[in-house]
Amino acid sequence: MSVCMLCPRSCGADRENGEKGYCRMTANIRAARAALHRWEEPCICGAGGSGTVFFSGCTLRCVFCQNSEIAAGNTGKVISEERLSEIFLELQDKGADNINLVTPSHYVPQIITAVNRARGSGLILPVVYNTGGYESVETLKMLEGIVDIYLPDMKYVSREASFKYSNAPDYFEAASKALEEMFRQVGSPVFDENGLMTRGMIVRHLILPGLVNDSKAVIKYLYETFGDNIYISIMNQYTPLPQVEKYPELNRKVTRREYDEVVDYAIELGVVNGYIQEGDTASESFIPSFDCEGI
């Protein structure tokens, strides 16, 4: 990590010696929450809940980020690799259905060490890699045998939208290659006797206001590339937070008509393995408190 190339930014920061990368983080692990989380897809969350670890920092700059407080690195606590492995075991003891690593890209080497240490001490839960999708294939290859379930976003196909809203004009190029590598590692979904996924890939797509056509392009890419070998989660929970006031086109919720249009399109394509959201999920109440619980 002295010349960091972990994500597609390839910023080359000397994070090992305290320099912050594009992710806003040094090599020190910083995490903001470790707790049971019950708001994930049904095959990820059982009776126990998903054992989520929210890492501080992010390789994207999404103007609408729902977790902007931690993505900007403004909160969180520095912990060691040893402490991270202990957190995994503590979540298992609390009844977690899996270990869910949220925004982990910039800590992959440390996470590998922590997972291996925890497995040596009795960790048996599946490991979920929960990411915005903007990943380096080379970094993902390091995770083969470490990650059991990939839970990436596929945010955009449009180069214009990905540049304007995430400062990543190459988002689709990077994310599509990343998803193909993820699928190569884990393959088609595997479930246990309780219907919980133990291996496989779920791709999330958050519909943004006014971007229905791009959402359709995302669904089309996913289905034509992976078919029913993955699950597609079509989300309507976009919440306009104060920081999007500079982007008036995003300063509203997704309408029911917009959401239904994307869902209907997925059904017309033939998508079978998917999740949709019902009711008013666009609420700040779905954003957890990043108060260092469990850290």
Coordinates of N, CA and C in Angstrom, one line a residue, residues 98-193:
N98 N -24.1 -13.8 8.5 CA -23.0 -13.7 7.6 C -22.1 -12.5 8.1
I99 N -21.0 -12.4 7.6 CA -20.1 -11.2 7.8 C -20.2 -10.3 6.6
N100 N -20.7 -9.1 6.7 CA -21.1 -8.2 5.6 C -20.1 -7.0 5.6
L101 N -19.2 -7.0 4.7 CA -18.2 -5.9 4.6 C -18.7 -4.8 3.7
V102 N -19.0 -3.7 4.3 CA -19.6 -2.6 3.5 C -18.5 -1.5 3.2
T103 N -18.4 -1.3 1.9 CA -17.4 -0.4 1.3 C -16.0 -0.8 1.7
P104 N -15.6 -2.0 1.3 CA -14.3 -2.5 1.8 C -13.1 -2.4 0.9
S105 N -13.3 -1.8 -0.3 CA -12.4 -1.9 -1.4 C -10.9 -1.5 -1.0
H106 N -10.9 -0.4 -0.3 CA -9.6 0.2 0.0 C -8.9 -0.5 1.2
Y107 N -9.5 -1.5 1.8 CA -8.9 -2.2 2.9 C -8.7 -3.7 2.6
V108 N -8.7 -4.1 1.3 CA -8.7 -5.5 0.9 C -7.5 -6.3 1.6
P109 N -6.2 -5.8 1.5 CA -5.2 -6.6 2.1 C -5.4 -6.9 3.6
Q110 N -5.8 -5.8 4.3 CA -6.1 -6.0 5.8 C -7.2 -6.9 6.0
I111 N -8.3 -6.8 5.2 CA -9.4 -7.7 5.4 C -9.1 -9.2 5.2
I112 N -8.2 -9.4 4.2 CA -7.8 -10.8 3.9 C -7.1 -11.4 5.2
T113 N -6.2 -10.6 5.7 CA -5.5 -11.0 7.0 C -6.5 -11.3 8.1
A114 N -7.5 -10.4 8.3 CA -8.4 -10.5 9.4 C -9.3 -11.7 9.2
V115 N -9.8 -11.9 8.0 CA -10.7 -13.1 7.7 C -9.9 -14.4 8.0
N116 N -8.7 -14.5 7.5 CA -8.0 -15.7 7.7 C -7.7 -15.9 9.2
R117 N -7.4 -14.9 9.9 CA -7.2 -15.0 11.3 C -8.5 -15.5 12.0
A118 N -9.6 -14.8 11.7 CA -10.9 -15.2 12.3 C -11.3 -16.7 11.9
R119 N -11.0 -17.1 10.7 CA -11.4 -18.5 10.3 C -10.5 -19.4 11.1
G120 N -9.3 -19.1 11.4 CA -8.4 -19.9 12.2 C -8.9 -20.0 13.6
S121 N -9.7 -19.0 14.0 CA -10.2 -19.0 15.4 C -11.7 -19.4 15.5
G122 N -12.2 -19.9 14.4 CA -13.6 -20.5 14.5 C -14.7 -19.8 13.7
L123 N -14.3 -18.8 12.8 CA -15.3 -18.2 12.0 C -15.8 -19.2 10.9
I124 N -17.1 -19.4 10.8 CA -17.7 -20.3 9.8 C -18.7 -19.6 9.0
L125 N -19.0 -18.4 9.2 CA -20.0 -17.7 8.4 C -19.5 -17.3 7.0
P126 N -20.5 -17.2 6.1 CA -20.1 -16.7 4.7 C -19.7 -15.2 4.9
V127 N -18.8 -14.8 4.0 CA -18.3 -13.5 3.9 C -18.9 -12.8 2.7
V128 N -19.6 -11.6 3.0 CA -20.2 -10.9 1.9 C -19.4 -9.6 1.6
Y129 N -19.2 -9.4 0.4 CA -18.4 -8.2 -0.1 C -19.4 -7.2 -0.7
N130 N -19.7 -6.2 0.1 CA -20.8 -5.2 -0.2 C -20.2 -3.9 -0.8
T131 N -20.3 -3.7 -2.1 CA -19.5 -2.7 -2.7 C -20.3 -1.8 -3.7
G132 N -19.8 -0.6 -4.0 CA -20.4 0.2 -5.0 C -20.1 -0.2 -6.4
G133 N -19.3 -1.3 -6.6 CA -19.1 -1.9 -7.9 C -17.9 -1.3 -8.6
Y134 N -17.3 -0.2 -8.1 CA -16.2 0.4 -8.8 C -14.9 -0.3 -8.3
E135 N -14.6 -1.4 -8.9 CA -13.5 -2.3 -8.4 C -12.5 -2.6 -9.4
S136 N -11.3 -2.9 -8.9 CA -10.2 -3.4 -9.8 C -10.2 -4.9 -9.9
V137 N -10.1 -5.4 -11.1 CA -10.1 -6.9 -11.2 C -8.9 -7.5 -10.5
E138 N -7.8 -6.8 -10.6 CA -6.6 -7.4 -9.9 C -6.8 -7.5 -8.4
T139 N -7.4 -6.5 -7.8 CA -7.7 -6.5 -6.4 C -8.7 -7.6 -6.1
L140 N -9.7 -7.8 -6.9 CA -10.8 -8.8 -6.6 C -10.1 -10.2 -6.7
K141 N -9.2 -10.4 -7.5 CA -8.5 -11.7 -7.6 C -7.9 -12.1 -6.3
M142 N -7.4 -11.1 -5.5 CA -6.9 -11.4 -4.2 C -7.9 -12.0 -3.3
L143 N -9.2 -11.8 -3.6 CA -10.3 -12.2 -2.6 C -10.8 -13.6 -3.0
E144 N -10.3 -14.2 -4.0 CA -10.8 -15.6 -4.3 C -10.5 -16.5 -3.1
G145 N -11.6 -17.2 -2.7 CA -11.5 -18.0 -1.5 C -11.7 -17.3 -0.2
I146 N -11.7 -16.0 -0.2 CA -12.0 -15.2 1.0 C -13.5 -14.8 1.0
V147 N -14.0 -14.4 -0.1 CA -15.4 -13.9 -0.3 C -16.3 -15.0 -0.8
D148 N -17.5 -15.2 -0.1 CA -18.4 -16.2 -0.5 C -19.6 -15.6 -1.3
I149 N -20.0 -14.4 -1.0 CA -21.1 -13.7 -1.6 C -20.7 -12.3 -2.1
Y150 N -20.9 -12.0 -3.3 CA -20.6 -10.6 -3.8 C -21.9 -9.9 -3.8
L151 N -21.9 -8.7 -3.3 CA -23.1 -7.8 -3.3 C -22.8 -6.4 -3.8
P152 N -22.5 -6.4 -5.1 CA -22.1 -5.1 -5.7 C -23.3 -4.3 -6.2
D153 N -23.1 -3.0 -6.3 CA -24.0 -2.1 -7.1 C -23.6 -2.2 -8.6
M154 N -24.6 -1.9 -9.4 CA -24.3 -1.5 -10.8 C -25.1 -0.2 -10.9
K155 N -24.4 0.9 -10.8 CA -25.1 2.2 -10.7 C -25.5 2.8 -12.0
Y156 N -24.7 2.7 -13.0 CA -24.9 3.4 -14.3 C -24.4 2.6 -15.5
V157 N -24.9 2.9 -16.6 CA -24.3 2.6 -17.9 C -23.7 3.9 -18.5
S158 N -24.5 4.9 -18.3 CA -24.2 6.3 -18.9 C -22.9 6.8 -18.3
R159 N -22.0 7.1 -19.3 CA -20.7 7.8 -18.9 C -21.0 9.2 -18.4
E160 N -21.9 9.9 -18.9 CA -22.2 11.2 -18.5 C -22.7 11.2 -17.1
A161 N -23.7 10.3 -16.8 CA -24.2 10.3 -15.4 C -23.2 9.9 -14.4
S162 N -22.4 8.9 -14.7 CA -21.4 8.4 -13.8 C -20.3 9.5 -13.5
F163 N -20.0 10.3 -14.5 CA -19.1 11.4 -14.3 C -19.7 12.5 -13.4
K164 N -20.9 12.9 -13.8 CA -21.6 14.0 -13.1 C -21.9 13.6 -11.6
Y165 N -22.3 12.4 -11.4 CA -22.8 12.1 -10.0 C -21.9 11.3 -9.2
S166 N -20.8 10.7 -9.8 CA -19.9 9.9 -9.0 C -18.4 10.2 -9.3
N167 N -18.2 11.2 -10.2 CA -16.8 11.5 -10.6 C -16.1 10.3 -11.1
A168 N -16.8 9.4 -11.8 CA -16.1 8.2 -12.3 C -16.7 7.9 -13.8
P169 N -16.1 8.7 -14.7 CA -16.6 8.5 -16.1 C -16.4 7.0 -16.6
D170 N -15.5 6.3 -16.1 CA -15.2 5.0 -16.5 C -15.9 3.9 -15.6
Y171 N -17.0 4.4 -14.9 CA -17.7 3.5 -14.0 C -18.1 2.2 -14.6
F172 N -18.9 2.3 -15.7 CA -19.5 1.1 -16.3 C -18.4 0.2 -16.8
E173 N -17.3 0.7 -17.4 CA -16.2 -0.1 -17.9 C -15.6 -0.9 -16.8
A174 N -15.3 -0.2 -15.7 CA -14.7 -0.9 -14.5 C -15.6 -1.8 -13.8
A175 N -16.9 -1.4 -13.6 CA -17.8 -2.2 -12.9 C -18.2 -3.5 -13.6
S176 N -18.4 -3.4 -14.9 CA -18.8 -4.6 -15.7 C -17.7 -5.6 -15.7
K177 N -16.4 -5.2 -15.8 CA -15.3 -6.1 -15.7 C -15.2 -6.7 -14.3
A178 N -15.5 -5.9 -13.3 CA -15.5 -6.4 -11.9 C -16.5 -7.4 -11.6
L179 N -17.7 -7.1 -12.1 CA -18.8 -8.1 -11.9 C -18.6 -9.4 -12.6
E180 N -17.9 -9.4 -13.7 CA -17.6 -10.6 -14.4 C -16.6 -11.4 -13.6
E181 N -15.6 -10.7 -13.0 CA -14.7 -11.4 -12.2 C -15.3 -12.0 -10.9
M182 N -16.2 -11.2 -10.3 CA -16.9 -11.7 -9.1 C -17.7 -13.0 -9.4
F183 N -18.4 -13.0 -10.6 CA -19.2 -14.1 -10.9 C -18.3 -15.3 -11.2
R184 N -17.1 -15.1 -11.8 CA -16.2 -16.2 -12.1 C -15.8 -16.9 -10.8
Q185 N -15.7 -16.1 -9.7 CA -15.2 -16.7 -8.4 C -16.3 -17.5 -7.7
V186 N -17.5 -16.9 -7.7 CA -18.6 -17.6 -6.9 C -19.6 -18.4 -7.7
G187 N -19.8 -18.1 -8.9 CA -20.8 -18.8 -9.7 C -22.2 -18.6 -9.4
S188 N -23.0 -19.6 -9.8 CA -24.5 -19.5 -9.5 C -24.8 -19.6 -8.0
P189 N -26.0 -19.1 -7.6 CA -26.3 -19.1 -6.2 C -26.5 -20.4 -5.5
V190 N -26.0 -20.5 -4.3 CA -26.2 -21.7 -3.5 C -26.9 -21.2 -2.2
F191 N -27.9 -22.0 -1.7 CA -28.7 -21.6 -0.5 C -28.6 -22.7 0.5
D192 N -28.8 -22.4 1.8 CA -28.9 -23.4 2.8 C -30.3 -23.8 3.0
E193 N -30.5 -24.7 4.0 CA -31.9 -25.2 4.2 C -32.9 -24.1 4.7

